[in-house]
Short mmCIF file of C-alpha atoms and ligand atoms in Angstrom, two decimals:
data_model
loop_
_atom_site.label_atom_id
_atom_site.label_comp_id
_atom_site.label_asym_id
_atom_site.label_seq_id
_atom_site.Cartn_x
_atom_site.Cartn_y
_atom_site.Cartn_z
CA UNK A 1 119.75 80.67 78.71
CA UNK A 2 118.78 84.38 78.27
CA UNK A 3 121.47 86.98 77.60
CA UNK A 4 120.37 89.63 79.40
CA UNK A 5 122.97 92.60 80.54
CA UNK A 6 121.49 92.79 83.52
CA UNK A 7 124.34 91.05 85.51
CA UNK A 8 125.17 90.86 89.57
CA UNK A 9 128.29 88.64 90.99
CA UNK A 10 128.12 85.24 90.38
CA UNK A 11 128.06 82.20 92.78
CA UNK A 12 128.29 78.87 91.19
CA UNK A 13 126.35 76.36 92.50
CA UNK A 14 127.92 72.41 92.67
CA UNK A 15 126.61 70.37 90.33
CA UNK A 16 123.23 69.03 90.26
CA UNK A 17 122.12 71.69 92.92
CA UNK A 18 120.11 73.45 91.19
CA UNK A 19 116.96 71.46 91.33
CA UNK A 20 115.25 72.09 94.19
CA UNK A 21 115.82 76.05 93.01
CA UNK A 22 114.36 75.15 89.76
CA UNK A 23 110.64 74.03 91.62
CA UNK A 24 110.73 77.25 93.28
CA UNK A 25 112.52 76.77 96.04
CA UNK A 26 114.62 79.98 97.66
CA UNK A 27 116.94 79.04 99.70
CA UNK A 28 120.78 77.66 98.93
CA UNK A 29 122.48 75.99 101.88
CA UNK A 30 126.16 76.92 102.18
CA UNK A 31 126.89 73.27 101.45
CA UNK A 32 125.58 73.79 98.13
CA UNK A 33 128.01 76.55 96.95
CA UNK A 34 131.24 75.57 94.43
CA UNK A 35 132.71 78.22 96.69
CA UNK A 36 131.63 80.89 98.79
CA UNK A 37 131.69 84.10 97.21
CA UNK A 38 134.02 85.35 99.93
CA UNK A 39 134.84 89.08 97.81
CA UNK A 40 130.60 89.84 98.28
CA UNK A 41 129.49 91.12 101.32
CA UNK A 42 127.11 90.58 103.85
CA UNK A 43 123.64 90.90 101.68
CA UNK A 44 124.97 92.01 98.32
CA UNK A 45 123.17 90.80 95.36
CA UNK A 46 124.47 87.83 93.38
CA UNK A 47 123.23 85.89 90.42
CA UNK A 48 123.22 82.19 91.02
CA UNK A 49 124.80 80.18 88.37
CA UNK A 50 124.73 75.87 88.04
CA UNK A 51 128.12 74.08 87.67
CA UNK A 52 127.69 74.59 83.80
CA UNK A 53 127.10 78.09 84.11
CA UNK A 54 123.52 78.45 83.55
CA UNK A 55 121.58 81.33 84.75
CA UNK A 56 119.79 79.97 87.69
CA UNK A 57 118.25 82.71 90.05
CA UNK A 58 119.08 85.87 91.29
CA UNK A 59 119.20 86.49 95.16
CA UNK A 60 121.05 88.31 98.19
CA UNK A 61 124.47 86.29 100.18
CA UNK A 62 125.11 86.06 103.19
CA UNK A 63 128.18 84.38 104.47
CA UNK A 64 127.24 84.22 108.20
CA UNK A 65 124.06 82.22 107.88
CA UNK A 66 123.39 78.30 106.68
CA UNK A 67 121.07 79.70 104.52
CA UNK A 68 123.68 81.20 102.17
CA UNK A 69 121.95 82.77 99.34
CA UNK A 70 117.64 83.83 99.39
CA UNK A 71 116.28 83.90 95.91
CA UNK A 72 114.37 86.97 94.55
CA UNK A 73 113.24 86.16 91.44
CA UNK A 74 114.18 83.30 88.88
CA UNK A 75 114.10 85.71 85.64
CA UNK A 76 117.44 86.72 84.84
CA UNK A 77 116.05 89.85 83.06
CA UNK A 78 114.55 91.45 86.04
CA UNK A 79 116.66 93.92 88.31
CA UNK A 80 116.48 94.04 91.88
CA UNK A 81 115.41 97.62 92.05
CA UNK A 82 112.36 99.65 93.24
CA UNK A 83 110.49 98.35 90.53
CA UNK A 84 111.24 94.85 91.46
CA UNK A 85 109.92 95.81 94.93
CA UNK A 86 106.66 97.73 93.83
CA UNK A 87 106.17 94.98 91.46
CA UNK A 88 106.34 92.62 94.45
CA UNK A 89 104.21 94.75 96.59
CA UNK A 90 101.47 95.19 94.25
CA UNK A 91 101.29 91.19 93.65
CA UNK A 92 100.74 90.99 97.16
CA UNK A 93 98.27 94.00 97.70
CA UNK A 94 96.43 92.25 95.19
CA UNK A 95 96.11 88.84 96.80
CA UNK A 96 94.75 90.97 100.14
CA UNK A 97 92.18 92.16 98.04
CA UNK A 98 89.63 89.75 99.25
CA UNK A 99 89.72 91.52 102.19
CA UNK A 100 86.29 94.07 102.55
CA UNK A 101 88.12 97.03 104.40
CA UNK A 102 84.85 97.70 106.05
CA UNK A 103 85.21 94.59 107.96
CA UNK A 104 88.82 93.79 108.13
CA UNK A 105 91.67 96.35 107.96
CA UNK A 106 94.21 94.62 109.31
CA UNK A 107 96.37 91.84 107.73
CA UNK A 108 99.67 90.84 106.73
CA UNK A 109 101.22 92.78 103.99
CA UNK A 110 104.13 90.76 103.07
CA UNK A 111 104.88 87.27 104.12
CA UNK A 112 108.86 86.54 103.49
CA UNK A 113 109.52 83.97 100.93
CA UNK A 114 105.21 83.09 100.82
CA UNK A 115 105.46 86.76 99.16
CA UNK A 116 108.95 86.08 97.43
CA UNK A 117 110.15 88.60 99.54
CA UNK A 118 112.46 86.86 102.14
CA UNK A 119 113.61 88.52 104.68
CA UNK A 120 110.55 90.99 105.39
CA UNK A 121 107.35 90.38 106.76
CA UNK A 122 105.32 93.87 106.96
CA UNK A 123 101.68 93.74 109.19
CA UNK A 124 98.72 96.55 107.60
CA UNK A 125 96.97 98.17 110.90
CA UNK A 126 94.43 99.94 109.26
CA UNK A 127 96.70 103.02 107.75
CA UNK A 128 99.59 102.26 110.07
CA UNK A 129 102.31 99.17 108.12
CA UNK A 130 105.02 97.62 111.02
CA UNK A 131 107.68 95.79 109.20
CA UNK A 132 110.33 93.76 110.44
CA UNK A 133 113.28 92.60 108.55
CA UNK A 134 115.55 89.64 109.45
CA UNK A 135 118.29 89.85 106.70
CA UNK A 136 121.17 91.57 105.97
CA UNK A 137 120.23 91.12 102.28
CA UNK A 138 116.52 93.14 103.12
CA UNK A 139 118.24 95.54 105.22
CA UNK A 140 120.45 96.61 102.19
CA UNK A 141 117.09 97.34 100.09
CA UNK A 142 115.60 98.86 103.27
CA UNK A 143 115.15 102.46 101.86
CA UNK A 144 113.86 101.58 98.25
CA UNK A 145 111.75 98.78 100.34
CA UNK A 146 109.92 101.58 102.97
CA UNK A 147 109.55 103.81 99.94
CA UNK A 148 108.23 101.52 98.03
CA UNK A 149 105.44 100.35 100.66
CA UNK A 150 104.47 103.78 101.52
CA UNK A 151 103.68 104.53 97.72
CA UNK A 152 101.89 101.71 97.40
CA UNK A 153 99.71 101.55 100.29
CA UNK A 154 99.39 105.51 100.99
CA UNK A 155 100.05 104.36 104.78
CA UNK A 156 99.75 107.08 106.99
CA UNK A 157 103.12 105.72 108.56
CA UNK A 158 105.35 102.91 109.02
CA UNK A 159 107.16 101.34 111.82
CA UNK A 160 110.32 99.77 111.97
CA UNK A 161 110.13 96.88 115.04
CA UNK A 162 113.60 95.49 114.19
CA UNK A 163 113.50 93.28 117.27
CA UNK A 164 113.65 89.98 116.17
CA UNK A 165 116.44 87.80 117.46
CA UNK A 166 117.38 86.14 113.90
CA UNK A 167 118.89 89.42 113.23
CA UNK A 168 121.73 88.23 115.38
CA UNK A 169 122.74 85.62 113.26
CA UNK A 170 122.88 87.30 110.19
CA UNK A 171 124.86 90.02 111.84
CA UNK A 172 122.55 92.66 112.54
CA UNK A 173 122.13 94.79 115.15
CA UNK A 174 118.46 94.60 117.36
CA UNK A 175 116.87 97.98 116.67
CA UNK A 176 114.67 100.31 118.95
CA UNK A 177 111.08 100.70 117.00
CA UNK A 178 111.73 103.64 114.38
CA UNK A 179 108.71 105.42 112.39
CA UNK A 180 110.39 104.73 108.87
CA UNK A 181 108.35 107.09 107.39
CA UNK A 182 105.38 109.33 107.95
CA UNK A 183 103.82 109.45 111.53
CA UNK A 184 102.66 106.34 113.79
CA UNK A 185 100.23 106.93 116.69
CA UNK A 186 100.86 104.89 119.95
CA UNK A 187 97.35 103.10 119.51
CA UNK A 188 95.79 101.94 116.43
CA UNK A 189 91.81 101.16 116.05
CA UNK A 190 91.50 98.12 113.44
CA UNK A 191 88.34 96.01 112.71
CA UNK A 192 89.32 91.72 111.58
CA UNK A 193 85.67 90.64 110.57
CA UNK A 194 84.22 92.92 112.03
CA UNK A 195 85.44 93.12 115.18
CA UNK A 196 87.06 95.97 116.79
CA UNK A 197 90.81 95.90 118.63
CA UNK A 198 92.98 98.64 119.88
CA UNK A 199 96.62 97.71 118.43
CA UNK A 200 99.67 99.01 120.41
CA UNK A 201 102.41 98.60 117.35
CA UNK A 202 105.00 100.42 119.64
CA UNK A 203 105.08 97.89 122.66
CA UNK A 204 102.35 94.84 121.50
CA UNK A 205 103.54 91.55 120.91
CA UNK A 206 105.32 90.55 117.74
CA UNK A 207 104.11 93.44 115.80
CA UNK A 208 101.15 94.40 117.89
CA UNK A 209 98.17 91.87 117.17
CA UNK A 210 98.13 88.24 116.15
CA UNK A 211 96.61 88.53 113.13
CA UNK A 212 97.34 84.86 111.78
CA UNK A 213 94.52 83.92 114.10
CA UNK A 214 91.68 85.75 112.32
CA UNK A 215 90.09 82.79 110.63
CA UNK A 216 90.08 80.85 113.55
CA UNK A 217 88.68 83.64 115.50
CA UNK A 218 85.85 83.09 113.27
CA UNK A 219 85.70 79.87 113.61
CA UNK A 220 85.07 79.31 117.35
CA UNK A 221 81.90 81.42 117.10
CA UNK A 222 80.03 78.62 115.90
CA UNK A 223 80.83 76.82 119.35
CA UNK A 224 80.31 79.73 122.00
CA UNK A 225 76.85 80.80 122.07
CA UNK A 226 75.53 80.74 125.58
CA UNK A 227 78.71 78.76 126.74
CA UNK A 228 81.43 79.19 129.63
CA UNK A 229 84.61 79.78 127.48
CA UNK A 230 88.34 79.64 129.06
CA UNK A 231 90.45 81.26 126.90
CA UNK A 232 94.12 80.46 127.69
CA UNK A 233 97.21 82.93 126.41
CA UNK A 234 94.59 85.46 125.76
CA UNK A 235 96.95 88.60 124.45
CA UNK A 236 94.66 91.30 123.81
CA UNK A 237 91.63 89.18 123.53
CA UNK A 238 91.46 88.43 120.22
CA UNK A 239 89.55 85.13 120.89
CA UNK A 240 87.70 86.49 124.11
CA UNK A 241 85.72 89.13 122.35
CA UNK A 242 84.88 87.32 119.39
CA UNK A 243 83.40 84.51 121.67
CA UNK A 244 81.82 87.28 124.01
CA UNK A 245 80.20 88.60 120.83
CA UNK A 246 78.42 85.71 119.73
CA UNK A 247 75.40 85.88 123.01
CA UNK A 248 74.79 87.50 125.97
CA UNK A 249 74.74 84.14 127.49
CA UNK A 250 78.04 83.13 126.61
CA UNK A 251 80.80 84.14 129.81
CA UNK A 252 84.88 84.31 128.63
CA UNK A 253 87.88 83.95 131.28
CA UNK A 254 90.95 85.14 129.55
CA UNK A 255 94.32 83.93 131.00
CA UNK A 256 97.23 85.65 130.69
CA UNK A 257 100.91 86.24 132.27
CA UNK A 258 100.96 89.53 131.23
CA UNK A 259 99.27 92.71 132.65
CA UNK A 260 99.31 95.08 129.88
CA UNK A 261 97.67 92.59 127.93
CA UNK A 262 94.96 91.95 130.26
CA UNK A 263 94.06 95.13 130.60
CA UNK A 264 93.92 95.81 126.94
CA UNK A 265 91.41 92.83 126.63
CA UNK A 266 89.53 94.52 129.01
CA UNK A 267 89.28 97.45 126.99
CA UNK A 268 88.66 95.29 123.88
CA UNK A 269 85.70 94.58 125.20
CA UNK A 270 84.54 97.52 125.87
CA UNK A 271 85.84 99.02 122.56
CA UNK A 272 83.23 95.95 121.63
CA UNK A 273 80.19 97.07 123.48
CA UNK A 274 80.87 94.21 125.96
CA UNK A 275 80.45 94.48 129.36
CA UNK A 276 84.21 93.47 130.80
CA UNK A 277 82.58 93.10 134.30
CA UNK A 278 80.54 90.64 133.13
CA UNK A 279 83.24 88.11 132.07
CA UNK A 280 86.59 86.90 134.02
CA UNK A 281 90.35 88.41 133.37
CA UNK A 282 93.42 86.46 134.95
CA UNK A 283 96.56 87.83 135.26
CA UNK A 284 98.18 84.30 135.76
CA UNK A 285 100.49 81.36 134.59
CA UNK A 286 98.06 79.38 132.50
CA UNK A 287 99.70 76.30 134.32
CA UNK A 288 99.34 77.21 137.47
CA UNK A 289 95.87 78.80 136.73
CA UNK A 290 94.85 75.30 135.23
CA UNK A 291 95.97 72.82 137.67
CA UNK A 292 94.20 75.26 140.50
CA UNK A 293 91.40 74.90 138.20
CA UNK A 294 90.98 71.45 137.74
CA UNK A 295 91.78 70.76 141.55
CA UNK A 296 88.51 72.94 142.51
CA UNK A 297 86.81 70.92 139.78
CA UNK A 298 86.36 73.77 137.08
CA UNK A 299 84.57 72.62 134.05
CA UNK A 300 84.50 75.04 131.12
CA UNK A 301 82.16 74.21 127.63
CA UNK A 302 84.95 75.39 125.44
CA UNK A 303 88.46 75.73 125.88
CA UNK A 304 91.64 77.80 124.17
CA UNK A 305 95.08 76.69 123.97
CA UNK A 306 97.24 79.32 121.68
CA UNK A 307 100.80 79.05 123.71
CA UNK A 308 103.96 81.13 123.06
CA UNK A 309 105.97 79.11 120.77
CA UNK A 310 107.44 76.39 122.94
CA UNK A 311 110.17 75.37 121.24
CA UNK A 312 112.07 77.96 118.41
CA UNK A 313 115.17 75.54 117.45
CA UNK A 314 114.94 71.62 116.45
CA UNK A 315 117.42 71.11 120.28
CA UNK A 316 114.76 72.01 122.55
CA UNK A 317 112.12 69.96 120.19
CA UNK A 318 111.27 67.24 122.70
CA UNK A 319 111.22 69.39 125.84
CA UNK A 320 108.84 71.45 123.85
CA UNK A 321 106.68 68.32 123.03
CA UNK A 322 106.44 67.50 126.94
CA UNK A 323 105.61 70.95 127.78
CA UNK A 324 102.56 70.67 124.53
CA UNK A 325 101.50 67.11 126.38
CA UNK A 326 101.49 68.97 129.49
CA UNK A 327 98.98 71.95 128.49
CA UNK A 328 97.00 69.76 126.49
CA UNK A 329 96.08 67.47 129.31
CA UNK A 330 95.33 70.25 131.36
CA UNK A 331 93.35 71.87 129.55
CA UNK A 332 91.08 68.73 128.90
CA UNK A 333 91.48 68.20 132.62
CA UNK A 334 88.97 71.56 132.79
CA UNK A 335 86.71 70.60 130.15
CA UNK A 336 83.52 69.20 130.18
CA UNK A 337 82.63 65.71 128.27
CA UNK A 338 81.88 67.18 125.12
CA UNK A 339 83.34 70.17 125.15
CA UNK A 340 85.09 71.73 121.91
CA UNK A 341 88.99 72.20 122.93
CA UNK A 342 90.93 75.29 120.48
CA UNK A 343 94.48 73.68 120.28
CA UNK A 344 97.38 75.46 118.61
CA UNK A 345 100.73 75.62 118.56
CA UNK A 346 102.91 78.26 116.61
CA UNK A 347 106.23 76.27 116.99
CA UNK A 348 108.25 76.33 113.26
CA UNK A 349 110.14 72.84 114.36
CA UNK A 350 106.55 71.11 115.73
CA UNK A 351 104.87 69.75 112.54
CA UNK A 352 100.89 68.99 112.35
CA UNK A 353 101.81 65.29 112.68
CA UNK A 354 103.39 66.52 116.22
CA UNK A 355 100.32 68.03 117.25
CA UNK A 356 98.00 65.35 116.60
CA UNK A 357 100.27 62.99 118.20
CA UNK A 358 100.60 65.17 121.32
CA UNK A 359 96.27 65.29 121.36
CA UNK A 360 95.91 61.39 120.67
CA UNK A 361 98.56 60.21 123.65
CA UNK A 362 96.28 62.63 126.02
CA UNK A 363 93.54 61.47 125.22
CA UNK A 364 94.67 57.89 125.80
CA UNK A 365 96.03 58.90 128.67
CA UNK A 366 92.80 60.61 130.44
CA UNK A 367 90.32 58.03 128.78
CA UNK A 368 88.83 60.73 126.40
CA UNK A 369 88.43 59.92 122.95
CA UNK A 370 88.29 62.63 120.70
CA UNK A 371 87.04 63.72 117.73
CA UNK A 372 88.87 66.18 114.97
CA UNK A 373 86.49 68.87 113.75
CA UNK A 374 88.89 71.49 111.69
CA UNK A 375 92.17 72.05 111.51
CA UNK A 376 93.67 75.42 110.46
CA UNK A 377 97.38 76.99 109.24
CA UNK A 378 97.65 80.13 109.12
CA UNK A 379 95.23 82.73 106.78
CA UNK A 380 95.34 83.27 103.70
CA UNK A 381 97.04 86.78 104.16
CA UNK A 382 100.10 84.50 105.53
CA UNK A 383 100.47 82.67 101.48
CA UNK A 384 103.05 80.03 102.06
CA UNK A 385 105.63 79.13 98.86
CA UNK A 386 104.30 75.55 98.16
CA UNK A 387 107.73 73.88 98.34
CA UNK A 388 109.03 75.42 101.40
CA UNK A 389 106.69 73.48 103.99
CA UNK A 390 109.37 74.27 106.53
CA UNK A 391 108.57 78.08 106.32
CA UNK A 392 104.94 76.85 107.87
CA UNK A 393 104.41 78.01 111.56
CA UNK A 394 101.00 77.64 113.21
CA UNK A 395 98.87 74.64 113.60
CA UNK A 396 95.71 74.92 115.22
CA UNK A 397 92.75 72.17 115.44
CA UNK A 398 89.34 72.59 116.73
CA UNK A 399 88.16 68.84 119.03
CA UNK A 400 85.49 67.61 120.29
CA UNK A 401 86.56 65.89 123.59
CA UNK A 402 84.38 62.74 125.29
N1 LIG B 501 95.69 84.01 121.51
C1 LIG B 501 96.30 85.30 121.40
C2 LIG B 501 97.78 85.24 121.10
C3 LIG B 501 98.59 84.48 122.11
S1 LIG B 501 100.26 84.87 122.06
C4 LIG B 501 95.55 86.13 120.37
O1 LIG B 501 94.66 85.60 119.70
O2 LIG B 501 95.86 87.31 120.21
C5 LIG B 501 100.85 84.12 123.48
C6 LIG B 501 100.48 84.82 124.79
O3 LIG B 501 100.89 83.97 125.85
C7 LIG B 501 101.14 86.17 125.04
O4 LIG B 501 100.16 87.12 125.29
C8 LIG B 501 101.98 85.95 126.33
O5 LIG B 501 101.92 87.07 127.21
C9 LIG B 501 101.30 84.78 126.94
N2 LIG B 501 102.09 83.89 127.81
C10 LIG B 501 103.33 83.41 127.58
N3 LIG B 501 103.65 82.51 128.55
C11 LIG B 501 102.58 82.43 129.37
C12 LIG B 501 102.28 81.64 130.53
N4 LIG B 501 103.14 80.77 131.01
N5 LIG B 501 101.08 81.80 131.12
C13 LIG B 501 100.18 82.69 130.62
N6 LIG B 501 100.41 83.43 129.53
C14 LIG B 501 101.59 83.31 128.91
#
């Protein structure tokens, strides 16, 4: 046990709770506390002791959330201070490293508890950041945090898109976007291999751009050239234009409920050098648009499924399963026999196993076998911490389909 001075409010743990902490783990269920530490408040710092009074780890409380304590570091001799955070930063800067800015300037920054950071996740749009935090505990090292960031990255600015509905629980307030720091345009022009988007940060979805779809971006190239390409829950386009890139042959329809986001795949393609009159853009329900489609016998060579997440909490799992049977079928209702079907889902509570499960019923169901090509998580810029599987997201598998 070290004896360092450095020393924060202590919550005891009951015994034998410590293990899962001790593989890395950074999260302590309330149930796991000797006693709340009712005299902290929300987010202060406290060092985690076991029921013998061993150091453990060091982390920020909350007592309004199951999740009662998030660990930031295991070494009782490290501070949670700005150099803690620039320490933290630069890890991560370092891992993004593999990126060649030339062809992608645009990742995430800082992935939560896959960055030992819970409680922040902060997306790079070329010299624009856009956090979001989620904890009271972040929200307490929010200055030292932005300041931090900005002297690491020399961002030109950084946005603030505290938006997210977990605030609630933790008892935070939804925020308004706020430049944090420097100045943020309303548009931002980022290349991902490549590949050029315009990124609204301001208004965009989640943070502006869905860049835990980059590698599979890439991947579907291989399948598009000179092919008729449906594109379902197209955003911005991200898919689209990659596919639209790959030959002059190849013909997208991107599907999407909303108009803004249309449009700006339009422009995305156009940004691209792509002719946008040459290729299809639906403002529509994808399940309307589908069943339309298959009724006037619509047959597409490739087809993309990236859906909203379906179903955010474990009570709304199985309706969320039917409404993942539903698309699938669908959308193998519209391809052709042996077509290459996209299929994601970015549901926290539907696991891998749910997803192949979902593809193998509809495939018994409609008579088409199919065969697994690749299947993807999310990039490498989202790291994950190796024993907290349940802070994995996106699933996404490429098929062959008879
Ligand atoms: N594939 C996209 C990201 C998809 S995010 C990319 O690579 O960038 C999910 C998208 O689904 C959002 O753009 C949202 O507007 C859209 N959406 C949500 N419900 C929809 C529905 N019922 N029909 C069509 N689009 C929908």
């Amino acid at each position: 046990m070290s004896t360092s001075a450095i020393r924060y409010p202590t919550a005891s743990l009951k015994p034998d709770r410590e293990k899962s902490l001790l593989s890395g783990h950074l999260w302590i269920f309330s149930g796991a506390l000797q006693q709340p530490p009712h005299w902290i408040e929300a987010g202060g710092l406290v060092d985690v002791k076991s029921s013998t009074g061993q150091f453990v780890a060091r982390g920020y409380y909350n007592p309004h959330t199951d999740i009662a304590i998030r660990i930031l570091t295991h070494n009782s001799e490290e501070a949670i201070d700005a150099s803690f955070l620039h320490l933290r930063i630069r890890s991560a800067l370092e891992l993004r490293d593999i990126f060649d800015p030339d062809q992608t300037n645009t990742y995430r920054l800082l992935n939560a508890e896959g960055d030992g950071l819970p409680g922040v996740i902060v997306d790079r749009y070329a010299d624009i950041l856009v956090a979001q935090i989620h904890t009271a505990g972040m929200e307490r090292l929010r200055p030292l945090l932005i300041e931090a960031l900005m002297a690491e990255t020399g961002a030109r600015g950084l946005l603030l898109r505290n938006d997210s509905q977990s605030r609630r629980r933790e008892g935070l307030e939804l925020e308004e976007p706020i430049v944090a720091a420097g100045e943020v345009p309303a548009q931002v022009l980022v290349r991902e291999n490549g590949v050029q988007f315009h990124v609204d940060p301001w208004q965009g979805q989640k943070t502006g751009f869905f860049i835990d779809q980059r590698d599979k971006r890439a991947a579907l190239c291989k399948y598009t050239h000179g092919k008729r390409v449906l594109n379902c829950f197209s955003y911005t386009g991200g898919f689209s234009v990659y596919a639209a890139l790959t030959s002059h042959e190849t013909n997208v329809t991107s599907v999407d409920i909303s108009a803004p986001a249309i449009e700006a795949a339009r422009q995305n393609f156009t940004l691209n050098g792509l002719d946008a009159d040459a290729h299809q853009f639906l403002i529509a329900d994808v399940f309307d648009y589908l069943e339309r489609a298959q009724q006037d016998g619509e047959q597409f060579d490739v087809v993309v499924l990236d859906p909203p997440a379906f179903a955010k909490t474990q009570s709304v799992r199985s309706q969320a399963l039917k409404a993942y049977r539903r698309l699938n079928m669908l959308g193998m209702q519209v391809l052709r026999p042996g077509g290459i079907l996209l299929t994601c889902s970015c549901s926290g509570v539907i696991g891998m196993d749910d997803l192949l499960g979902t593809l193998s019923q509809v495939a018994q169901r409609l008579h088409r076998p199919v065969q697994l090509l690749e299947s993807y998580t999310h990039g490498v810029d989202h790291p994950m911490n190796l024993v907290m599987p349940e802070t994995a997201y996106l699933k996404a598998l490429f098929c062959r389909v008879e």
